[in-house]
Short mmCIF file of C-alpha atoms in Angstrom, two decimals:
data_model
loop_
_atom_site.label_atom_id
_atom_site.label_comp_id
_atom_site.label_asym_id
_atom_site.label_seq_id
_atom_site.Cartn_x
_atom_site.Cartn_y
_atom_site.Cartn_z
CA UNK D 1 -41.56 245.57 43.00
CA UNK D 2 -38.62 247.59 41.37
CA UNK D 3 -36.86 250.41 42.24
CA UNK D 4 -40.01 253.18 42.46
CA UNK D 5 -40.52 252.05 46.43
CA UNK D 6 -39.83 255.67 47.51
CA UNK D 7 -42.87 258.09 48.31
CA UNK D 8 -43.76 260.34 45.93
CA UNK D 9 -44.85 264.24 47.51
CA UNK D 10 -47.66 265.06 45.83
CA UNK D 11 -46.80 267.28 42.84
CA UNK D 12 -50.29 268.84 42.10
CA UNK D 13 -50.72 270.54 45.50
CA UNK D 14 -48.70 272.78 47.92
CA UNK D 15 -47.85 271.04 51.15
CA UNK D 16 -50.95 270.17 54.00
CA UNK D 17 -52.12 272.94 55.79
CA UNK D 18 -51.71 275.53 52.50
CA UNK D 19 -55.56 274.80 51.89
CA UNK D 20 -57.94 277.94 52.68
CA UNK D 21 -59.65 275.53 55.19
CA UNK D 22 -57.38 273.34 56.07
CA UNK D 23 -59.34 272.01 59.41
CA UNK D 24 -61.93 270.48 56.71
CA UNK D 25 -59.48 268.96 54.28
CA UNK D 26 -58.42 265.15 54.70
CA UNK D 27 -55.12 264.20 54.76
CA UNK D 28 -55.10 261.16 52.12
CA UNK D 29 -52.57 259.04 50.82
CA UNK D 30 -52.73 256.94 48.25
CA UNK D 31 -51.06 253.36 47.58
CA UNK D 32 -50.29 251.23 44.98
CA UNK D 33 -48.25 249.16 42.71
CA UNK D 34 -48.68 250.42 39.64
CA UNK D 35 -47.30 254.11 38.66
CA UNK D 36 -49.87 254.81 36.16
CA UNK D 37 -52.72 254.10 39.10
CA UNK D 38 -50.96 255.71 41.22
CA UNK D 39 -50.72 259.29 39.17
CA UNK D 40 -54.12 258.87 37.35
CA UNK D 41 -55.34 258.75 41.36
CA UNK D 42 -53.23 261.71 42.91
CA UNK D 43 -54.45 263.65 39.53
CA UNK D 44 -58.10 263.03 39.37
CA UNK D 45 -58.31 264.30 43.04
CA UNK D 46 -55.56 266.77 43.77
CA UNK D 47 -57.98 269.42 43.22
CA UNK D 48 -61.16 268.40 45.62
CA UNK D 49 -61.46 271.15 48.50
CA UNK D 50 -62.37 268.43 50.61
CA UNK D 51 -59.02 266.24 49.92
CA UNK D 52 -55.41 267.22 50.75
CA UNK D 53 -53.41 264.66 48.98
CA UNK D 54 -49.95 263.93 50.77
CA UNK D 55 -48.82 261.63 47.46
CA UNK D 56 -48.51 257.91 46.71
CA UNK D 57 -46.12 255.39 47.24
CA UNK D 58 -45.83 251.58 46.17
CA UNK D 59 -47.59 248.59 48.59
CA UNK D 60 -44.24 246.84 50.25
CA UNK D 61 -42.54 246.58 53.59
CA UNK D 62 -40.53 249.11 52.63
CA UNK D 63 -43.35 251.43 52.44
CA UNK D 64 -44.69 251.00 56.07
CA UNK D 65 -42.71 252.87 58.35
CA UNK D 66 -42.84 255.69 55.68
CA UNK D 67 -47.02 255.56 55.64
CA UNK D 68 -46.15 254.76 59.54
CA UNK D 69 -44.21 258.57 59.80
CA UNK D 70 -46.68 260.50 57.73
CA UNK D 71 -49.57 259.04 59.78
CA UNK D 72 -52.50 260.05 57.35
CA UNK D 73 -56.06 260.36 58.10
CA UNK D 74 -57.07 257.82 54.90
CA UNK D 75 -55.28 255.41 53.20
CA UNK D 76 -56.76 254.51 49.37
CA UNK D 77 -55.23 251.40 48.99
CA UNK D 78 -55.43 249.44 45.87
CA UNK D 79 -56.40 245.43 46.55
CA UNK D 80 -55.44 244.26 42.87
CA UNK D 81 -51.70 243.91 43.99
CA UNK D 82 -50.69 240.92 45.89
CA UNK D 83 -49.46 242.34 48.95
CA UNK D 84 -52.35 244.18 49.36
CA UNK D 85 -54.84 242.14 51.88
CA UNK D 86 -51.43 241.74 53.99
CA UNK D 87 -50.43 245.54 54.16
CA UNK D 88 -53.78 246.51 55.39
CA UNK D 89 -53.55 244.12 58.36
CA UNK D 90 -50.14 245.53 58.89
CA UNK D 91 -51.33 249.05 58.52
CA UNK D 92 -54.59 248.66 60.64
CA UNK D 93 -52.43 247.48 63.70
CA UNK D 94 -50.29 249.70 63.60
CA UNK D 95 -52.25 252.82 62.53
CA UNK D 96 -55.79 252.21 64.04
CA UNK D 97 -57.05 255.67 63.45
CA UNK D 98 -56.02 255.90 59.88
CA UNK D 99 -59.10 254.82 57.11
CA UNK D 100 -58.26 252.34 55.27
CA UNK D 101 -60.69 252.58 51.49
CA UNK D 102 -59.98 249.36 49.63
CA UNK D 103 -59.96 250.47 45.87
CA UNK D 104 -60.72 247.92 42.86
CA UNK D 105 -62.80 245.74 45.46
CA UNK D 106 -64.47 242.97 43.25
CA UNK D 107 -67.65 242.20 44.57
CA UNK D 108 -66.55 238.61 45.69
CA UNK D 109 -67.83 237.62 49.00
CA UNK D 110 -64.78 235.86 50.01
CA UNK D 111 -62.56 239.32 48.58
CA UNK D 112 -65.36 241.37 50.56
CA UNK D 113 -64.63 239.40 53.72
CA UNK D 114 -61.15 239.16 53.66
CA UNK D 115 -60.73 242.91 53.85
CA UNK D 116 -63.43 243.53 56.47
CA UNK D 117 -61.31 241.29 58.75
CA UNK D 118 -58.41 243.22 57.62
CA UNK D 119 -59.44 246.32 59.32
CA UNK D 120 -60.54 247.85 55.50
CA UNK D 121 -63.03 250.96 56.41
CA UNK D 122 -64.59 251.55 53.00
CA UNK D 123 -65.14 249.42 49.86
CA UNK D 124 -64.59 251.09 46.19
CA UNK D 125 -65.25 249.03 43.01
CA UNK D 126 -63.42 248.91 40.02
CA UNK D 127 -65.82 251.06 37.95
CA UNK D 128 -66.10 253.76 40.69
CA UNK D 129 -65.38 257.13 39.92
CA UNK D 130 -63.18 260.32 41.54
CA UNK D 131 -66.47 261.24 43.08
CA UNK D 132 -66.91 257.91 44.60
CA UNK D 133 -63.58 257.87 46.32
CA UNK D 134 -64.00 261.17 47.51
CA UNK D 135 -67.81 260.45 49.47
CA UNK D 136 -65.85 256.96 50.60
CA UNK D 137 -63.48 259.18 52.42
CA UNK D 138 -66.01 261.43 53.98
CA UNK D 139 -67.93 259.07 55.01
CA UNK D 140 -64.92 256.67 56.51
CA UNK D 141 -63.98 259.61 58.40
CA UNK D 142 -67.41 260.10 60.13
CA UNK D 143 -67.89 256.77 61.03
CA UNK D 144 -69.38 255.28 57.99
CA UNK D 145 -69.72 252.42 55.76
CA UNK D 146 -68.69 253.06 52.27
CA UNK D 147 -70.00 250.39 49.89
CA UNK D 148 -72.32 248.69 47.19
CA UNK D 149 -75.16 247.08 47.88
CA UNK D 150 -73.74 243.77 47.49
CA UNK D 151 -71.12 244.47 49.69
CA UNK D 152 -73.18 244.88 52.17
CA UNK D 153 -75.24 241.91 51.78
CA UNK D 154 -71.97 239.72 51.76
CA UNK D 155 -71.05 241.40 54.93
CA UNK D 156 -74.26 240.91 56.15
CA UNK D 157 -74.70 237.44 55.29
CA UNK D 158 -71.66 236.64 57.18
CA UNK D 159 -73.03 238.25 60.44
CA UNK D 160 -76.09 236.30 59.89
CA UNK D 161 -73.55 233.04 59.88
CA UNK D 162 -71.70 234.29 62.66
CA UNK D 163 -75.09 234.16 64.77
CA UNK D 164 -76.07 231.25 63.81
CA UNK D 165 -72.56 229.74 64.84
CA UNK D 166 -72.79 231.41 68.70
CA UNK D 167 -73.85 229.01 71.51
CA UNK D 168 -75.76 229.94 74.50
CA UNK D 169 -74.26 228.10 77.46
CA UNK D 170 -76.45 228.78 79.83
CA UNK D 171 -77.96 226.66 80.72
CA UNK D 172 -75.93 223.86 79.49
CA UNK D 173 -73.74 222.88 81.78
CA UNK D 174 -70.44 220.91 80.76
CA UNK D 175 -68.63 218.73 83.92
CA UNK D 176 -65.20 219.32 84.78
CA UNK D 177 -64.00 215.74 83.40
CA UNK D 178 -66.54 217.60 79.90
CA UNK D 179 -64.12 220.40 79.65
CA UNK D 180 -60.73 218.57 80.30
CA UNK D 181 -61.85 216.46 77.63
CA UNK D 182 -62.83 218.57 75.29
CA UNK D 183 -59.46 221.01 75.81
CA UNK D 184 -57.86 217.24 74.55
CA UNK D 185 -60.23 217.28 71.29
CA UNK D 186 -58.93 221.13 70.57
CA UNK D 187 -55.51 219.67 70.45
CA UNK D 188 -56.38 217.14 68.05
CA UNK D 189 -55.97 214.32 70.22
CA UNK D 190 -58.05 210.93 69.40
CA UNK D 191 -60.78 209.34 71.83
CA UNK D 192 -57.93 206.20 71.98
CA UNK D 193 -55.37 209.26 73.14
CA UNK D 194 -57.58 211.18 75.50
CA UNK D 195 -58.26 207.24 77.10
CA UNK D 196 -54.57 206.94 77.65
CA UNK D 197 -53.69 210.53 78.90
CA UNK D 198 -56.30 210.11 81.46
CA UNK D 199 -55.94 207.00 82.09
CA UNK D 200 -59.72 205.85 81.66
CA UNK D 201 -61.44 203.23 79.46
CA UNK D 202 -62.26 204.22 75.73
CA UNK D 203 -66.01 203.49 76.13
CA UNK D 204 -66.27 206.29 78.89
CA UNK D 205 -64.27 208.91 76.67
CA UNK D 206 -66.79 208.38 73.93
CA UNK D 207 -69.68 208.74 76.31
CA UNK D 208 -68.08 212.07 77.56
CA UNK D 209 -67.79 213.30 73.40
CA UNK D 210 -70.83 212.06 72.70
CA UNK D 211 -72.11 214.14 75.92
CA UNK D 212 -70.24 217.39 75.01
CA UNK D 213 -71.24 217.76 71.19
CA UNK D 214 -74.70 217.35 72.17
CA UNK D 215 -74.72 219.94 74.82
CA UNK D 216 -72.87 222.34 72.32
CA UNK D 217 -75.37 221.40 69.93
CA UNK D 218 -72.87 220.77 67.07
CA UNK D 219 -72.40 217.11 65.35
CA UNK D 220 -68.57 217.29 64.59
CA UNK D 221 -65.49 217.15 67.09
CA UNK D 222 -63.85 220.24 65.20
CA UNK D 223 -67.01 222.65 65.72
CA UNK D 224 -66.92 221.54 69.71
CA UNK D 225 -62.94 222.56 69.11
CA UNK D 226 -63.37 225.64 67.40
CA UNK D 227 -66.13 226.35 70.17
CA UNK D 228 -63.45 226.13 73.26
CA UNK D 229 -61.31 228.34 71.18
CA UNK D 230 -63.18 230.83 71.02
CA UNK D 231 -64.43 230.43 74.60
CA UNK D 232 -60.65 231.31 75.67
CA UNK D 233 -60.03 234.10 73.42
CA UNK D 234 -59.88 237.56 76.12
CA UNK D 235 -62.59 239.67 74.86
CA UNK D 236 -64.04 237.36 72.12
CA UNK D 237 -67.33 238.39 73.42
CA UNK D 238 -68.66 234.95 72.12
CA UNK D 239 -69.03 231.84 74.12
CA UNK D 240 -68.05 230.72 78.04
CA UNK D 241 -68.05 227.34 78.88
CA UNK D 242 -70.18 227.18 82.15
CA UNK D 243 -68.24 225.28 84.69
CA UNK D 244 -69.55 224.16 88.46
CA UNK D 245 -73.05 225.77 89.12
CA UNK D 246 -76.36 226.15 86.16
CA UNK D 247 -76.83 229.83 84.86
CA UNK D 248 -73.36 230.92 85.36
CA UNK D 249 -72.57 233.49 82.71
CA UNK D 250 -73.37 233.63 79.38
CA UNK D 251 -72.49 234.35 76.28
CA UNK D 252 -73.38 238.11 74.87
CA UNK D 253 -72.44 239.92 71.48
CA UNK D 254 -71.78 243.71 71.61
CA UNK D 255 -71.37 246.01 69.22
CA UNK D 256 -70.86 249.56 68.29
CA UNK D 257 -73.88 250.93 65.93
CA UNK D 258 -72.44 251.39 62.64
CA UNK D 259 -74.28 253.87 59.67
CA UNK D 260 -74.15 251.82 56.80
CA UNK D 261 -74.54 253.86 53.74
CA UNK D 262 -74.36 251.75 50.25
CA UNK D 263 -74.07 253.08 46.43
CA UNK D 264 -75.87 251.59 44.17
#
């Protein structure tokens, strides 16, 4: 990383608050590895109304518990740098409130994905301009998606696979014996190790998996696994395994409306 890990004040702009309206500008800070982004960034918008730059700094551990301290409203963080995908994740946990706009986004779906899961709040291309950054903030800030068309229809895509994936379980109904079996399948055990640690005869273990896969509906011991995973994860608002009487619960997915406005 080098030696420039310290935060740089912003030099373009008196200090937060010195704004005329100071209730409507955002407090934005802007992150990355390389100096000359970093600059050409704080430059191009030091002199928005709407934007109250508090400076730049590098993407490290060492820069945390300073971006921790100044606790702005928006992070611009640039993804080209390898720590990147890692620091948001860091950030987002620890700073939930903060926006995080992911800057020099390529329009990869597996890029696009990986910072939606890291808690990223707006998506900026390469080619975007000051302009751009600025409406990503705003609109981060109220709520908003921030991205390009095919961003969205990679994120969208991926909801569509998500649904797909979910499993009703009511009102399949897996036995106790069902479930203790397949909690030995989600540790990776074999159908010859599952006969020994319960002490019953191979032919009846492959009964019970043969059972279980087609009342989750999948064809493959790992996507009955990755099923009782998620089925124990608090709040997953996925799957429950439905254990002793037909129609206990069943699975439901929630979630907040979200404005999705995309550039073209």
């Amino acid at each position: 990383m080098g030696e420039d890990n310290r935060f740089t004040a912003n030099p373009y702009l008196p200090a937060y608050g010195a704004l005329g309206s100071s209730k409507e500008a955002r407090r934005v800070l802007v992150l990355s590895d390389v100096r000359l982004y970093r600059e050409g960034l704080v430059s191009s918008l030091s002199n928005h109304p709407r934007i109250c730059l508090a400076g730049s700094d590098t993407i490290s551990s060492g820069a945390l518990p300073r971006v921790i301290e100044l606790r702005p409203e928006v992070v611009i963080l640039d993804m080209a740098g390898s720590e990147s995908l890692d620091f948001a994740k860091l950030l987002s946990a620890q700073l939930p409130d903060t926006r995080i706009i992911a800057f020099a986004v390529r329009e990869i779906s597996a890029e696009v994905l990986a910072c939606a899961e890291a808690g990223v709040a707006a998506y900026v291309g390469p080619d975007s301009s000051a302009e751009d950054l600025v409406n990503a903030v705003e609109q981060a800030l109220r709520g908003e998606l921030y991205c390009s068309a095919r961003t969205a229809a990679a994120l969208f895509r991926q909801i569509g696979v998500l649904a797909q994936s979910r499993v009703e379980f009511d009102p399949v109904l897996l036995t106790r014996r069902e479930v203790e079996i397949l909690g030995l399948i989600e540790q990776g055990l074999s159908n010859k190790e599952i006969a020994r640690t319960l002490q019953i005869g191979g032919a009846t273990v492959k009964n019970h998996v043969h059972s279980v896969l087609t009342k989750l509906s999948v064809r493959r011991r790992g996507e009955a696994a990755a099923q009782f995973r998620a089925s124990r994860r608090p709040n997953s608002g996925s799957v429950r395994l439905a254990i002793g009487q037909r129609g206990a619960g069943s699975a439901g997915l929630s979630a907040s409306h979200t404005t999705i406005s995309t550039t073209k």
